[in-house]
mmCIF file of N, CA and C in Angstrom:
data_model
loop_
_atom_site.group_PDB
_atom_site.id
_atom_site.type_symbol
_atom_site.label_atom_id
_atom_site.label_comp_id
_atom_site.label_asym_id
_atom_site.label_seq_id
_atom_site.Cartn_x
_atom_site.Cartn_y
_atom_site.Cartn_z
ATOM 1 N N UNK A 1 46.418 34.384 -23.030
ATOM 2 C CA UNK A 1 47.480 35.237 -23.508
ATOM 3 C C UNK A 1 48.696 34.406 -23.897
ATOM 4 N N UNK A 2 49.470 35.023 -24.622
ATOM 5 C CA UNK A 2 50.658 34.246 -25.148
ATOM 6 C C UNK A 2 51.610 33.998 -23.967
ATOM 7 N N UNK A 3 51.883 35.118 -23.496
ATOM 8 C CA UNK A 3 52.747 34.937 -22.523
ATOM 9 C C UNK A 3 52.479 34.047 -21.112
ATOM 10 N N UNK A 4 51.165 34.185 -21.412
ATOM 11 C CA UNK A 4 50.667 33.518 -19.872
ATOM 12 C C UNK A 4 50.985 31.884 -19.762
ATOM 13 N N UNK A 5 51.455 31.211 -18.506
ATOM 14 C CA UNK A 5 52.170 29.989 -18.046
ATOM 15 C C UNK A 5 50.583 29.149 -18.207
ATOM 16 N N UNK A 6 51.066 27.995 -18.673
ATOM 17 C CA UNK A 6 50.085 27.081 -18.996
ATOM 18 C C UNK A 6 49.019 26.950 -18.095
ATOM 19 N N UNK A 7 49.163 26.946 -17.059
ATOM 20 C CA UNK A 7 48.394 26.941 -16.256
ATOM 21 C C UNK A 7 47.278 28.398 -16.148
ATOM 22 N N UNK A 8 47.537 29.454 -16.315
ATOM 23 C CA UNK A 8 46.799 30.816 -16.264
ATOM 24 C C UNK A 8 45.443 30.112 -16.556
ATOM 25 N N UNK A 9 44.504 30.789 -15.650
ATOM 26 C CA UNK A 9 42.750 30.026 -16.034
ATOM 27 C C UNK A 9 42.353 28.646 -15.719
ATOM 28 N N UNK A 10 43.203 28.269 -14.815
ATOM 29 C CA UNK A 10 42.702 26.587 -14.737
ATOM 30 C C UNK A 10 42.874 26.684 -13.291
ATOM 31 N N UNK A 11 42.139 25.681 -12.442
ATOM 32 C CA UNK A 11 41.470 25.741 -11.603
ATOM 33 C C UNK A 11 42.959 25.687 -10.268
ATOM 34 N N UNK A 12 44.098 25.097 -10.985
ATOM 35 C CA UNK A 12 44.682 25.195 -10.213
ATOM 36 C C UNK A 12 46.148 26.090 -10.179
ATOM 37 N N UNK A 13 45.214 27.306 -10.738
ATOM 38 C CA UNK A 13 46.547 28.515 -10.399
ATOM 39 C C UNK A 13 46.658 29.169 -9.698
ATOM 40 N N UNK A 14 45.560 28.844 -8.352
ATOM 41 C CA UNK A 14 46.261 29.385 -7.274
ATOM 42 C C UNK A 14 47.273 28.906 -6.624
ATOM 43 N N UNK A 15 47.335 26.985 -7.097
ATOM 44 C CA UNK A 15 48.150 26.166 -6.162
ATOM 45 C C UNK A 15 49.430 26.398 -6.977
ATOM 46 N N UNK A 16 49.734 26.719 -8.264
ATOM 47 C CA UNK A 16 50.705 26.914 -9.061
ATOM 48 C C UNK A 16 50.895 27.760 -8.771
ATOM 49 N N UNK A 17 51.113 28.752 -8.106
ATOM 50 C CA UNK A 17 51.223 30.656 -7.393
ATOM 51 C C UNK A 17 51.754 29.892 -6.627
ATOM 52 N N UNK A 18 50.997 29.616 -5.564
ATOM 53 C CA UNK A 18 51.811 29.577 -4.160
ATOM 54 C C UNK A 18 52.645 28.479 -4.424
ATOM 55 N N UNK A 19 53.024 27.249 -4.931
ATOM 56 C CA UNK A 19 53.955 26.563 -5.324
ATOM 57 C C UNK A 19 55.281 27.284 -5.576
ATOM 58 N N UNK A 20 55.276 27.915 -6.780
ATOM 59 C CA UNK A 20 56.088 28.440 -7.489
ATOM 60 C C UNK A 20 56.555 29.657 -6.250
ATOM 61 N N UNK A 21 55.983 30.617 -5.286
ATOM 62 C CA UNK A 21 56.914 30.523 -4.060
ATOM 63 C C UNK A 21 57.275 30.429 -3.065
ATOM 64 N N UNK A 22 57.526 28.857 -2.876
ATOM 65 C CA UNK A 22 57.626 27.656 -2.104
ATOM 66 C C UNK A 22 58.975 27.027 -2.192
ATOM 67 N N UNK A 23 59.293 27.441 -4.141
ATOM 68 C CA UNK A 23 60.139 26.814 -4.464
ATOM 69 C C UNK A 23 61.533 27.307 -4.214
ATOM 70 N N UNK A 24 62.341 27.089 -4.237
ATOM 71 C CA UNK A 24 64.020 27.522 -4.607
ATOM 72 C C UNK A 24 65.246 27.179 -4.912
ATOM 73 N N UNK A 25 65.407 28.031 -5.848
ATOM 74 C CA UNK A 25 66.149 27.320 -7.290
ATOM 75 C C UNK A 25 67.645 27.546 -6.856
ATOM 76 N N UNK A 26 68.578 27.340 -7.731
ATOM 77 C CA UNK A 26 69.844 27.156 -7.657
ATOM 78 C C UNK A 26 70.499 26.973 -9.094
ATOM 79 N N UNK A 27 70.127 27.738 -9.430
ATOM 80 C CA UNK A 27 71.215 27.960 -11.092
ATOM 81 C C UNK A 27 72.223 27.117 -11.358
ATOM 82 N N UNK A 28 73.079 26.256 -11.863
ATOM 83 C CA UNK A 28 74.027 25.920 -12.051
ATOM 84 C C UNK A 28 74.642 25.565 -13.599
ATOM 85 N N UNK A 29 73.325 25.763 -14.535
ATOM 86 C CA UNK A 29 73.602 25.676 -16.045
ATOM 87 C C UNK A 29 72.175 26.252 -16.678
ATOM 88 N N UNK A 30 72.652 26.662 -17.854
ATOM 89 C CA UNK A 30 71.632 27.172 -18.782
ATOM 90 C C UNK A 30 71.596 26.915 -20.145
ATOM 91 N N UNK A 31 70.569 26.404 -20.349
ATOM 92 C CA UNK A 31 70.281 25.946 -22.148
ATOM 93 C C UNK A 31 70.559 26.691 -23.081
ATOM 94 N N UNK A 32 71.491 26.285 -23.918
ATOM 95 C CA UNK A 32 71.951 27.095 -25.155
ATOM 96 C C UNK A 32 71.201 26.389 -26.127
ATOM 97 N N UNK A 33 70.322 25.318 -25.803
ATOM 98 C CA UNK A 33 69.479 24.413 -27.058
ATOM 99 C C UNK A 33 69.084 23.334 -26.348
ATOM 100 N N UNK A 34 68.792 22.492 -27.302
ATOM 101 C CA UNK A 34 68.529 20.973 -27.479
ATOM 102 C C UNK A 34 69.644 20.061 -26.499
ATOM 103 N N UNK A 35 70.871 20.463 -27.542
ATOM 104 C CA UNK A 35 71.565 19.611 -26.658
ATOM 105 C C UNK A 35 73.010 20.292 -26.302
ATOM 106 N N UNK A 36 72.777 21.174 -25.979
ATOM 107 C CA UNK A 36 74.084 22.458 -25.089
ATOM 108 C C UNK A 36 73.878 22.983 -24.511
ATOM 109 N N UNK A 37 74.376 23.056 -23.145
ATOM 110 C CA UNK A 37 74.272 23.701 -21.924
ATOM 111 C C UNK A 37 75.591 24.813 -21.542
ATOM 112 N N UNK A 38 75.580 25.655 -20.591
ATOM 113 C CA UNK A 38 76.709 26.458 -20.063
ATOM 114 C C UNK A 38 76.706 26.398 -18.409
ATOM 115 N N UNK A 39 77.860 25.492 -18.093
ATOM 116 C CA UNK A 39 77.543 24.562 -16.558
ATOM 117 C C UNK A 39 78.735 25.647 -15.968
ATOM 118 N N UNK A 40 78.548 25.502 -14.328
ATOM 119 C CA UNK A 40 79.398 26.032 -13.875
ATOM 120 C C UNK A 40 80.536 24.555 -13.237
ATOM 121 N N UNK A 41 81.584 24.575 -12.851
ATOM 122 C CA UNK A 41 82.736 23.407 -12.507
ATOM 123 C C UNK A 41 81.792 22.977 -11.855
ATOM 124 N N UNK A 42 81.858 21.740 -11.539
ATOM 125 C CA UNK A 42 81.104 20.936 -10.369
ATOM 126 C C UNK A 42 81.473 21.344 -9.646
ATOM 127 N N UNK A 43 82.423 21.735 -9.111
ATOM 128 C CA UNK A 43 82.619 21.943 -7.184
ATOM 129 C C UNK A 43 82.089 23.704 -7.233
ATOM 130 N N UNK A 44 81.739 24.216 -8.009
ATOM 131 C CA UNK A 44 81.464 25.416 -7.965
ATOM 132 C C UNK A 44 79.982 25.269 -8.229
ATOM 133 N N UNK A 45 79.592 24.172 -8.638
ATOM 134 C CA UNK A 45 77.748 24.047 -8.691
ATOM 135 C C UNK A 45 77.566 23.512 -7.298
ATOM 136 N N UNK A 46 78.488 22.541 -7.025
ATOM 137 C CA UNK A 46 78.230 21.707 -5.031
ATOM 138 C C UNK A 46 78.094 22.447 -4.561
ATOM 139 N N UNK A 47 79.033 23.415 -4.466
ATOM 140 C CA UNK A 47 78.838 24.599 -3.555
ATOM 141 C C UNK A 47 77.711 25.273 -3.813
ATOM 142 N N UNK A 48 77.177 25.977 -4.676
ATOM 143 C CA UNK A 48 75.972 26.867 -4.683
ATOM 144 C C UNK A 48 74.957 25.444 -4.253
ATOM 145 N N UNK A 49 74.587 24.424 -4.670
ATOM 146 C CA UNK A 49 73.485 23.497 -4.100
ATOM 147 C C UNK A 49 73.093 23.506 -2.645
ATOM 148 N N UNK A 50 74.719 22.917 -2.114
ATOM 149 C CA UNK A 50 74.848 22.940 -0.547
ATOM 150 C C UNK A 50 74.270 24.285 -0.053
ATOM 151 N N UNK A 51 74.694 25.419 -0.490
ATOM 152 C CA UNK A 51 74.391 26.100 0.152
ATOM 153 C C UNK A 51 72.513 27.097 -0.113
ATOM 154 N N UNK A 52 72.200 26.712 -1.257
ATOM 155 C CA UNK A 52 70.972 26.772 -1.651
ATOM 156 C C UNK A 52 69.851 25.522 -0.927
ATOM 157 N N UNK A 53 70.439 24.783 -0.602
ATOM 158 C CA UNK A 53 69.725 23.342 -0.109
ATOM 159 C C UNK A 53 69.300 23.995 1.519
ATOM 160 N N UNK A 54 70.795 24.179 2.088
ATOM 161 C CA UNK A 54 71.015 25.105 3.316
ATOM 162 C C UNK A 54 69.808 26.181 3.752
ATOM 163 N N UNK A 55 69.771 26.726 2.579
ATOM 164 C CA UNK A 55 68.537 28.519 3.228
ATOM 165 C C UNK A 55 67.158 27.768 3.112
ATOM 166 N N UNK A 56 67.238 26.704 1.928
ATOM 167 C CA UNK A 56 65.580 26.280 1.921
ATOM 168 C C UNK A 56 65.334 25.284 3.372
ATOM 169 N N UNK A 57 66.017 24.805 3.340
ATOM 170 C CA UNK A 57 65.457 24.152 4.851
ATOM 171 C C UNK A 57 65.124 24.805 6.140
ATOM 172 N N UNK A 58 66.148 26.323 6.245
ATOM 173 C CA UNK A 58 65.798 26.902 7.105
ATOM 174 C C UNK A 58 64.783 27.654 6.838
ATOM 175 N N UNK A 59 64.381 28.022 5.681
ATOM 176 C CA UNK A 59 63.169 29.033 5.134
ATOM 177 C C UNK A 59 61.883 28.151 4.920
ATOM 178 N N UNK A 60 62.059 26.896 4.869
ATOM 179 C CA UNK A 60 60.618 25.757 5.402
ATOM 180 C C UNK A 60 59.797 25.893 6.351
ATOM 181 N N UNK A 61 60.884 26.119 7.448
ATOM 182 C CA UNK A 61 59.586 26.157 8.899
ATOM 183 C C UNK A 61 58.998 27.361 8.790
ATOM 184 N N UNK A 62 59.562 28.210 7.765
ATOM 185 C CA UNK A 62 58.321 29.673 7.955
ATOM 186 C C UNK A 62 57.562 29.394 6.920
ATOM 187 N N UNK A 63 57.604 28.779 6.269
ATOM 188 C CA UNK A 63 56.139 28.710 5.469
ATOM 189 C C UNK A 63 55.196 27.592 5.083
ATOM 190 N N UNK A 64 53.704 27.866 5.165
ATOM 191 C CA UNK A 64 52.877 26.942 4.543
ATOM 192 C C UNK A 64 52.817 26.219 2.993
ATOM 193 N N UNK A 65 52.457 25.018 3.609
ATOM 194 C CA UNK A 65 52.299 24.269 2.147
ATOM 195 C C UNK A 65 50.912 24.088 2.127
ATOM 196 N N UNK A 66 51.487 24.318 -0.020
ATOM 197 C CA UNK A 66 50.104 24.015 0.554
ATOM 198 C C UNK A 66 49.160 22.395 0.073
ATOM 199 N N UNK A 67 48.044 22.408 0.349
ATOM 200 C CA UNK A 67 47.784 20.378 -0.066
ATOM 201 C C UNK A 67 46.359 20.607 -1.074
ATOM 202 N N UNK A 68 46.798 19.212 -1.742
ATOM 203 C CA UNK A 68 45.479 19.289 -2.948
ATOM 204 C C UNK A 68 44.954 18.136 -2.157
ATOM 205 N N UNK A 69 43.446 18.187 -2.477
ATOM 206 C CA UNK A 69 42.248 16.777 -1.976
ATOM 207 C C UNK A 69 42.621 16.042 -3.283
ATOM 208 N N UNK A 70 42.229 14.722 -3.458
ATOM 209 C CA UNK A 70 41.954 13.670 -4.277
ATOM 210 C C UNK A 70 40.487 14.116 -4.828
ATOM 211 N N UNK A 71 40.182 13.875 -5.813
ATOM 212 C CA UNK A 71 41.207 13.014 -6.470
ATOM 213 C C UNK A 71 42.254 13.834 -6.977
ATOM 214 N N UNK A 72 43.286 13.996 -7.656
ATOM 215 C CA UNK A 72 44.485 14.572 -8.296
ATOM 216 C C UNK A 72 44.596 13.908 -9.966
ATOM 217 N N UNK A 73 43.925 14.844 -10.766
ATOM 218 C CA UNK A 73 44.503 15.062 -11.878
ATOM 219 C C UNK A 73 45.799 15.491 -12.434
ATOM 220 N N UNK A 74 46.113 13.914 -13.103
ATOM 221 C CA UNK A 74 47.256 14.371 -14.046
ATOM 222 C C UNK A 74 47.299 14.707 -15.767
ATOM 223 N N UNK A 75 47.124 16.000 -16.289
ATOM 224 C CA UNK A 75 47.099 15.672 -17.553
ATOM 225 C C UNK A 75 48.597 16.549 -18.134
ATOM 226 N N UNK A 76 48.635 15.440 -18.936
ATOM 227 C CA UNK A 76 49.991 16.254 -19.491
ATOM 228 C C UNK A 76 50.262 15.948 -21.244
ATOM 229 N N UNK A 77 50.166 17.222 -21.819
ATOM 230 C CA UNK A 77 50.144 17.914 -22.813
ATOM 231 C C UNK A 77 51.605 17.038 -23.722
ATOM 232 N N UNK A 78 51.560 15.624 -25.243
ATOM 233 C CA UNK A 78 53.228 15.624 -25.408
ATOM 234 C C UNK A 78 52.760 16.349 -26.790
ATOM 235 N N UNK A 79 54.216 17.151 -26.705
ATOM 236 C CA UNK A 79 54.729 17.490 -28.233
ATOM 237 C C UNK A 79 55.838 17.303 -28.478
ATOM 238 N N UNK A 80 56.614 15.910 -28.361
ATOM 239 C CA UNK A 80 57.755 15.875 -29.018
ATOM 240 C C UNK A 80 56.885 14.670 -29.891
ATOM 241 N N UNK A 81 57.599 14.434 -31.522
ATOM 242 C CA UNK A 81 56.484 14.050 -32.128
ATOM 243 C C UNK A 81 56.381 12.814 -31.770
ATOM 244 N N UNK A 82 57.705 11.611 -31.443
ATOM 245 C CA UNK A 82 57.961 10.187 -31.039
ATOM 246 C C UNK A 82 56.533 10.335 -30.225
ATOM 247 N N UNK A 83 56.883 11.290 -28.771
ATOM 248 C CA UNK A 83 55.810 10.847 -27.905
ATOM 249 C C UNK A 83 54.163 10.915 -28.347
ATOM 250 N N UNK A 84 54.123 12.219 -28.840
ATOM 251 C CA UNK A 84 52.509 12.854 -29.558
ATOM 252 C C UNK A 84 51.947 10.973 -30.084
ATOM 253 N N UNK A 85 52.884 10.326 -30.637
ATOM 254 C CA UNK A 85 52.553 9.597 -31.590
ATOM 255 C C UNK A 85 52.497 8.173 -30.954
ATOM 256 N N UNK A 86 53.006 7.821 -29.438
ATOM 257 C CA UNK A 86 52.789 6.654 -28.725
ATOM 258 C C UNK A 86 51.591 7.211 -27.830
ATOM 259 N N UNK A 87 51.527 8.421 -27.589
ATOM 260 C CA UNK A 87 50.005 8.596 -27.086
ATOM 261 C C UNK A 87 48.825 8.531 -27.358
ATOM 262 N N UNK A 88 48.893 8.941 -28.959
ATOM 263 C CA UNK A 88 47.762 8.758 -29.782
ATOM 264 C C UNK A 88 47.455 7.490 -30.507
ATOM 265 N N UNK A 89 48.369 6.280 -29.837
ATOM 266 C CA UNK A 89 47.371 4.624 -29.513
ATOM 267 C C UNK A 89 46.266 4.836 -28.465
ATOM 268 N N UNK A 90 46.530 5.206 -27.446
ATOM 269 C CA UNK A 90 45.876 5.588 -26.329
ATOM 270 C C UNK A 90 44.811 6.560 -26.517
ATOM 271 N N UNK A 91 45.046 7.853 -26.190
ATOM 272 C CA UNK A 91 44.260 8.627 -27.009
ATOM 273 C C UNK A 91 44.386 9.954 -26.987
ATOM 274 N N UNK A 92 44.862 10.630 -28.439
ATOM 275 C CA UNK A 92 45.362 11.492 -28.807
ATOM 276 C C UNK A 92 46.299 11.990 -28.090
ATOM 277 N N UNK A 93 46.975 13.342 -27.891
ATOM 278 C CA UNK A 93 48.122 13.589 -27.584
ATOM 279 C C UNK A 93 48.214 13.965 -26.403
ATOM 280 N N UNK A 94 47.012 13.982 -26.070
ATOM 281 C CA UNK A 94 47.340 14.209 -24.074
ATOM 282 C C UNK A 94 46.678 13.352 -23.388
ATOM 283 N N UNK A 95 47.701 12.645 -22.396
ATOM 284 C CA UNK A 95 47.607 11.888 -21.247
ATOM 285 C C UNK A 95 46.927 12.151 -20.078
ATOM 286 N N UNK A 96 45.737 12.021 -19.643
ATOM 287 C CA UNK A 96 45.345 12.144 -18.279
ATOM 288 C C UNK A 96 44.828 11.336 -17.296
ATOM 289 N N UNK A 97 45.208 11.061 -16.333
ATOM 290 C CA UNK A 97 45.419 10.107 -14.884
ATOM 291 C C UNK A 97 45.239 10.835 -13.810
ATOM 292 N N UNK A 98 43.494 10.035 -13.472
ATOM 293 C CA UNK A 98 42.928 10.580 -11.985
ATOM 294 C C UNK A 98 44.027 9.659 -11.085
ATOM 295 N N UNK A 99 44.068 10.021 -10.305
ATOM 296 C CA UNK A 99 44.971 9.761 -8.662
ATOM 297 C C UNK A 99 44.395 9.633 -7.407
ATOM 298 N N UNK A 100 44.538 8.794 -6.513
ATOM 299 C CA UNK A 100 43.943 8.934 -5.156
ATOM 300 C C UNK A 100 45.036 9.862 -4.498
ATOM 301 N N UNK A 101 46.168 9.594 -4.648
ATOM 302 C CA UNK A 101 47.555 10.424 -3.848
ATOM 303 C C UNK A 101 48.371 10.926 -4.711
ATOM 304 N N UNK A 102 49.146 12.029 -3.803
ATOM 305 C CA UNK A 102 50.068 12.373 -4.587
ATOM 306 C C UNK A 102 51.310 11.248 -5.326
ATOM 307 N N UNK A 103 51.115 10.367 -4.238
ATOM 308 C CA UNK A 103 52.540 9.133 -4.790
ATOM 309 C C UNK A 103 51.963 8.732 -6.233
ATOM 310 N N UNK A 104 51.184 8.073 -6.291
ATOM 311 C CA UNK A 104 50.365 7.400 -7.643
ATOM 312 C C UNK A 104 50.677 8.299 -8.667
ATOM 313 N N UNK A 105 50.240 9.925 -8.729
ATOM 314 C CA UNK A 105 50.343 10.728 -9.562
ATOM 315 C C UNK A 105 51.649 10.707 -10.295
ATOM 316 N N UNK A 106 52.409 10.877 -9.190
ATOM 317 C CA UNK A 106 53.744 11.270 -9.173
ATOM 318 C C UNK A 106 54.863 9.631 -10.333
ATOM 319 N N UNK A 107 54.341 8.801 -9.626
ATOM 320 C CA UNK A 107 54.463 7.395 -10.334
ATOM 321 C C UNK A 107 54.196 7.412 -11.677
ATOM 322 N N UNK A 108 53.087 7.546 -11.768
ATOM 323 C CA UNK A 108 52.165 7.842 -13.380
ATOM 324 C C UNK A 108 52.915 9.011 -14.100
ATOM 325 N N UNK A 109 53.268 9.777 -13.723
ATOM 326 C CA UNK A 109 54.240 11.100 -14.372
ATOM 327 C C UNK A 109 55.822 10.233 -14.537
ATOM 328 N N UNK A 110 56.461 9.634 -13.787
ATOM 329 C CA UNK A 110 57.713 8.940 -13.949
ATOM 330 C C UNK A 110 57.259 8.369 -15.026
ATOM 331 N N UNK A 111 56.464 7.519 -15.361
ATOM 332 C CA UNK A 111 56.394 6.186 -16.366
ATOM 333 C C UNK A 111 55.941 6.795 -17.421
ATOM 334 N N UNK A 112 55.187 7.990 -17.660
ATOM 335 C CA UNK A 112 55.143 8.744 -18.850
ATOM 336 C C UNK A 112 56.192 9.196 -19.346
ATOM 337 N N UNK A 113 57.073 9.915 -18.334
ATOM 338 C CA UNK A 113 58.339 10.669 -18.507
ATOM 339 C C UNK A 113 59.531 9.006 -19.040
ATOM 340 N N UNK A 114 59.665 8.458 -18.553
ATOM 341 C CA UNK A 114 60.476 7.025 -19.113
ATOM 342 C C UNK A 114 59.826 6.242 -20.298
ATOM 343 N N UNK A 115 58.761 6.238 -20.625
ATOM 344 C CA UNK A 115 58.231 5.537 -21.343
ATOM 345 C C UNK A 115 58.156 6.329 -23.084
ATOM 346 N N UNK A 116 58.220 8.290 -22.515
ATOM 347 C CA UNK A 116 58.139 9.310 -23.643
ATOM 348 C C UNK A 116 59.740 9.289 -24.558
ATOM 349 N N UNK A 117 60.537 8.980 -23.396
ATOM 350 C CA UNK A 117 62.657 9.424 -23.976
ATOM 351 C C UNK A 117 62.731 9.025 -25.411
ATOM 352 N N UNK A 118 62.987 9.551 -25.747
ATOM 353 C CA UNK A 118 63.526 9.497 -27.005
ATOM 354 C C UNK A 118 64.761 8.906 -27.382
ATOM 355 N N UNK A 119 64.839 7.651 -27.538
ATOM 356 C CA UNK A 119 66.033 6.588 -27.726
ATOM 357 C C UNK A 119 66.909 7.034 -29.386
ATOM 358 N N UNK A 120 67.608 6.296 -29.143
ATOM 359 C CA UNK A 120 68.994 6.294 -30.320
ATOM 360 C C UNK A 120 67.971 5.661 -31.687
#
């Protein structure tokens, strides 16, 4: 479906369910585009963090996490065109990296994410 989150139908949307609420957010700006945002003052975003940081720690010990086995697939989908186009030396436009751990994964996602930026 159109609307449905990338994940809908893949093996790991149950862990993307219960992830997603696990999580908790804290608003402090919203995308007007590319490159414009609508921020609240910093000491008026500290404050909502601190105190959003605050309920999730206490709302941790009540709930389960949950854990993936290894191996851990990473594939990740680029469409900005710079990146589409340093991937497809490699091969074609999506990146994927088996993992023994979450750290490795997580590593391999940084160096995609630094290696994708889009410079001056």
């Amino acid at each position: 479906m159109a609307n449905d989150p990338p994940y809908a139908g893949s093996p790991l949307r149950t862990h993307c369910s219960t992830a997603l609420q696990l999580i908790s957010t804290v608003p402090v700006k919203r995308g007007l585009g590319q490159h414009a945002t609508e921020t609240l003052h910093p000491e008026a975003a500290a404050d909502r963090l601190r105190h959003g940081a605050n309920q999730a720690v206490r709302l941790s010990d009540s709930r389960c996490l949950a854990s993936l086995s290894p191996p851990l697939r990473l594939e990740i989908d680029l469409h900005q065109p710079r990146s589409a186009d340093l991937a497809a030396f490699v091969h074609g436009r999506t990146v994927v990296f088996d993992a023994d751990t979450m750290t490795a994964a997580y590593g391999v996602l940084q160096l995609i994410v630094a290696l994708t930026q889009t410079g001056p």
